[in-house]
PDB file of C-alpha atoms in Angstrom:
ATOM      1  CA  MET A   1      -1.489  39.935 -84.222  1.00  0.00           C
ATOM      2  CA  ASN A   2      -1.527  37.891 -81.043  1.00  0.00           C
ATOM      3  CA  PHE A   3      -4.385  36.295 -79.132  1.00  0.00           C
ATOM      4  CA  ALA A   4      -4.610  39.163 -76.629  1.00  0.00           C
ATOM      5  CA  GLU A   5      -5.038  41.672 -79.451  1.00  0.00           C
ATOM      6  CA  LEU A   6      -7.614  39.515 -81.242  1.00  0.00           C
ATOM      7  CA  PHE A   7      -9.907  39.294 -78.223  1.00  0.00           C
ATOM      8  CA  GLY A   8      -8.774  42.296 -76.144  1.00  0.00           C
ATOM      9  CA  PHE A   9     -12.261  43.653 -75.532  1.00  0.00           C
ATOM     10  CA  ASN A  10     -11.084  45.308 -72.288  1.00  0.00           C
ATOM     11  CA  ASP A  11      -8.386  47.232 -74.187  1.00  0.00           C
ATOM     12  CA  ARG A  12     -10.525  48.411 -77.094  1.00  0.00           C
ATOM     13  CA  VAL A  13     -10.781  52.029 -78.215  1.00  0.00           C
ATOM     14  CA  LEU A  14     -13.659  53.724 -76.381  1.00  0.00           C
ATOM     15  CA  GLN A  15     -13.278  57.347 -77.477  1.00  0.00           C
ATOM     16  CA  ASP A  16     -12.495  59.103 -80.715  1.00  0.00           C
ATOM     17  CA  THR A  17      -8.767  59.597 -81.174  1.00  0.00           C
ATOM     18  CA  VAL A  18      -6.662  61.444 -83.722  1.00  0.00           C
ATOM     19  CA  MET A  19      -3.429  59.726 -84.644  1.00  0.00           C
ATOM     20  CA  VAL A  20      -0.603  61.753 -86.231  1.00  0.00           C
ATOM     21  CA  ARG A  21       2.654  61.030 -87.988  1.00  0.00           C
ATOM     22  CA  GLU A  22       5.068  63.267 -89.782  1.00  0.00           C
ATOM     23  CA  ILE A  23       6.310  62.004 -93.132  1.00  0.00           C
ATOM     24  CA  ASN A  24       8.740  64.118 -95.190  1.00  0.00           C
ATOM     25  CA  GLY A  25       7.782  67.240 -93.240  1.00  0.00           C
ATOM     26  CA  LYS A  26       4.058  66.687 -93.809  1.00  0.00           C
ATOM     27  CA  THR A  27       1.747  65.826 -90.912  1.00  0.00           C
ATOM     28  CA  ILE A  28      -0.592  62.928 -91.661  1.00  0.00           C
ATOM     29  CA  LYS A  29      -3.688  62.604 -89.463  1.00  0.00           C
ATOM     30  CA  LYS A  30      -5.925  59.545 -89.112  1.00  0.00           C
ATOM     31  CA  GLN A  31      -9.190  59.516 -87.166  1.00  0.00           C
ATOM     32  CA  VAL A  32      -9.917  56.467 -85.012  1.00  0.00           C
ATOM     33  CA  LYS A  33     -13.533  56.206 -83.881  1.00  0.00           C
ATOM     34  CA  GLY A  34     -14.348  54.974 -80.399  1.00  0.00           C
ATOM     35  CA  SER A  35     -17.679  53.418 -81.235  1.00  0.00           C
ATOM     36  CA  PHE A  36     -19.089  50.251 -82.761  1.00  0.00           C
ATOM     37  CA  ASN A  37     -18.020  50.008 -86.406  1.00  0.00           C
ATOM     38  CA  TRP A  38     -21.052  48.661 -88.303  1.00  0.00           C
ATOM     39  CA  LEU A  39     -19.369  48.693 -91.711  1.00  0.00           C
ATOM     40  CA  GLY A  40     -16.277  46.948 -90.331  1.00  0.00           C
ATOM     41  CA  GLY A  41     -18.503  44.365 -88.648  1.00  0.00           C
ATOM     42  CA  ILE A  42     -20.540  43.681 -91.767  1.00  0.00           C
ATOM     43  CA  PHE A  43     -17.904  43.888 -94.498  1.00  0.00           C
ATOM     44  CA  THR A  44     -14.828  42.768 -92.456  1.00  0.00           C
ATOM     45  CA  ILE A  45     -11.716  42.603 -94.662  1.00  0.00           C
ATOM     46  CA  PHE A  46     -13.494  44.113 -97.663  1.00  0.00           C
ATOM     47  CA  TYR A  47     -14.029  47.374 -95.774  1.00  0.00           C
ATOM     48  CA  ALA A  48     -10.272  47.591 -95.123  1.00  0.00           C
ATOM     49  CA  VAL A  49      -9.466  46.867 -98.771  1.00  0.00           C
ATOM     50  CA  PHE A  50     -11.899  49.311-100.372  1.00  0.00           C
ATOM     51  CA  SER A  51     -12.138  52.153 -97.824  1.00  0.00           C
ATOM     52  CA  GLN A  52      -9.787  55.126 -98.056  1.00  0.00           C
ATOM     53  CA  LYS A  53     -10.174  55.705 -94.314  1.00  0.00           C
ATOM     54  CA  TYR A  54      -8.369  52.486 -93.444  1.00  0.00           C
ATOM     55  CA  LYS A  55      -5.483  52.821 -95.883  1.00  0.00           C
ATOM     56  CA  THR A  56      -2.337  52.274 -93.873  1.00  0.00           C
ATOM     57  CA  THR A  57       0.543  49.871 -94.311  1.00  0.00           C
ATOM     58  CA  GLY A  58      -0.177  46.415 -92.931  1.00  0.00           C
ATOM     59  CA  PHE A  59      -3.824  46.876 -91.937  1.00  0.00           C
ATOM     60  CA  VAL A  60      -5.265  44.582 -94.613  1.00  0.00           C
ATOM     61  CA  ALA A  61      -2.830  41.858 -93.528  1.00  0.00           C
ATOM     62  CA  LYS A  62      -3.744  42.479 -89.868  1.00  0.00           C
ATOM     63  CA  ILE A  63      -7.484  42.248 -90.524  1.00  0.00           C
ATOM     64  CA  ALA A  64      -6.949  39.143 -92.679  1.00  0.00           C
ATOM     65  CA  ILE A  65      -6.041  37.099 -89.596  1.00  0.00           C
ATOM     66  CA  PRO A  66      -9.417  37.370 -87.816  1.00  0.00           C
ATOM     67  CA  PHE A  67     -11.153  37.148 -91.222  1.00  0.00           C
ATOM     68  CA  VAL A  68      -9.530  33.771 -91.963  1.00  0.00           C
ATOM     69  CA  ILE A  69     -10.270  32.553 -88.437  1.00  0.00           C
ATOM     70  CA  ALA A  70     -13.936  33.520 -88.859  1.00  0.00           C
ATOM     71  CA  LEU A  71     -14.048  31.905 -92.307  1.00  0.00           C
ATOM     72  CA  VAL A  72     -12.664  28.588 -91.061  1.00  0.00           C
ATOM     73  CA  VAL A  73     -14.994  28.579 -88.042  1.00  0.00           C
ATOM     74  CA  ASN A  74     -17.962  29.346 -90.313  1.00  0.00           C
ATOM     75  CA  ILE A  75     -17.107  26.457 -92.639  1.00  0.00           C
ATOM     76  CA  ILE A  76     -16.765  24.022 -89.741  1.00  0.00           C
ATOM     77  CA  VAL A  77     -19.918  25.175 -87.927  1.00  0.00           C
ATOM     78  CA  SER A  78     -22.106  25.377 -91.021  1.00  0.00           C
ATOM     79  CA  SER A  79     -21.181  21.848 -92.065  1.00  0.00           C
ATOM     80  CA  ALA A  80     -21.390  20.298 -88.603  1.00  0.00           C
ATOM     81  CA  MET A  81     -24.289  22.162 -87.018  1.00  0.00           C
ATOM     82  CA  GLY A  82     -27.636  23.621 -87.950  1.00  0.00           C
ATOM     83  CA  SER A  83     -28.470  26.925 -89.534  1.00  0.00           C
ATOM     84  CA  VAL A  84     -29.617  28.448 -86.232  1.00  0.00           C
ATOM     85  CA  ILE A  85     -26.199  27.871 -84.648  1.00  0.00           C
ATOM     86  CA  SER A  86     -24.559  29.233 -87.790  1.00  0.00           C
ATOM     87  CA  LEU A  87     -26.722  32.375 -87.613  1.00  0.00           C
ATOM     88  CA  ILE A  88     -25.818  32.895 -83.959  1.00  0.00           C
ATOM     89  CA  LEU A  89     -22.136  32.501 -84.833  1.00  0.00           C
ATOM     90  CA  ASN A  90     -22.458  35.044 -87.652  1.00  0.00           C
ATOM     91  CA  LEU A  91     -24.029  37.558 -85.271  1.00  0.00           C
ATOM     92  CA  ALA A  92     -21.222  36.947 -82.762  1.00  0.00           C
ATOM     93  CA  GLU A  93     -18.650  37.554 -85.515  1.00  0.00           C
ATOM     94  CA  LEU A  94     -20.384  40.797 -86.482  1.00  0.00           C
ATOM     95  CA  ALA A  95     -20.163  41.911 -82.851  1.00  0.00           C
ATOM     96  CA  TRP A  96     -16.490  40.849 -82.671  1.00  0.00           C
ATOM     97  CA  PHE A  97     -15.441  42.703 -85.816  1.00  0.00           C
ATOM     98  CA  GLY A  98     -17.607  45.729 -85.082  1.00  0.00           C
ATOM     99  CA  SER A  99     -16.267  46.058 -81.558  1.00  0.00           C
ATOM    100  CA  MET A 100     -12.613  45.498 -82.356  1.00  0.00           C
ATOM    101  CA  TYR A 101     -12.168  46.960 -85.869  1.00  0.00           C
ATOM    102  CA  ASP A 102     -11.014  50.443 -84.871  1.00  0.00           C
ATOM    103  CA  THR A 103      -8.874  49.044 -82.052  1.00  0.00           C
ATOM    104  CA  TRP A 104      -7.039  46.862 -84.554  1.00  0.00           C
ATOM    105  CA  PHE A 105      -6.705  49.943 -86.796  1.00  0.00           C
ATOM    106  CA  LYS A 106      -5.255  52.046 -83.966  1.00  0.00           C
ATOM    107  CA  ASN A 107      -2.815  49.261 -83.056  1.00  0.00           C
ATOM    108  CA  GLN A 108      -1.642  49.119 -86.667  1.00  0.00           C
ATOM    109  CA  LEU A 109      -1.217  52.906 -86.746  1.00  0.00           C
ATOM    110  CA  LEU A 110       0.889  52.703 -83.581  1.00  0.00           C
ATOM    111  CA  ALA A 111       2.981  49.961 -85.207  1.00  0.00           C
ATOM    112  CA  ASN A 112       3.423  52.253 -88.231  1.00  0.00           C
ATOM    113  CA  GLY A 113       4.849  55.043 -86.061  1.00  0.00           C
ATOM    114  CA  TYR A 114       1.736  57.156 -85.438  1.00  0.00           C
ATOM    115  CA  THR A 115       1.154  58.739 -82.029  1.00  0.00           C
ATOM    116  CA  GLU A 116      -1.965  60.115 -80.419  1.00  0.00           C
ATOM    117  CA  GLU A 117      -2.377  63.797 -81.150  1.00  0.00           C
ATOM    118  CA  GLY A 118      -1.206  65.808 -78.187  1.00  0.00           C
ATOM    119  CA  THR A 119       1.219  63.183 -76.892  1.00  0.00           C
ATOM    120  CA  THR A 120       4.878  62.545 -77.576  1.00  0.00           C
ATOM    121  CA  GLU A 121       6.485  59.237 -78.431  1.00  0.00           C
ATOM    122  CA  ASN A 122       8.074  59.098 -74.963  1.00  0.00           C
ATOM    123  CA  GLU A 123       4.622  58.858 -73.389  1.00  0.00           C
ATOM    124  CA  HIS A 124       3.802  55.554 -75.156  1.00  0.00           C
TER     125      HIS A 124
END
């Protein structure tokens, strides 16, 4: 995951999308929501680990990068600044994860060979 993908708010998923991939003659479909992901924002990496919806190769590792960044920033801010600043930071992180969660999921599906339903690989 690069910096542009971490903070690519302008490129985030804005509408529901169905991603498809054929594996051993079987079509696998994954739904990507185009709305704020409250559970992803609140539970961050734990939602990716325990949710069946987000089971795809590499997604836990992908979501671990912003999780570790947020963890380190939280440790630094909570030890150096007051609780009000820490609370504001936590709310900003919730907004960051909630806004970007399904975009990161779609990007991982694309990396895993999925395409948007109704398109061909040549269109991407």
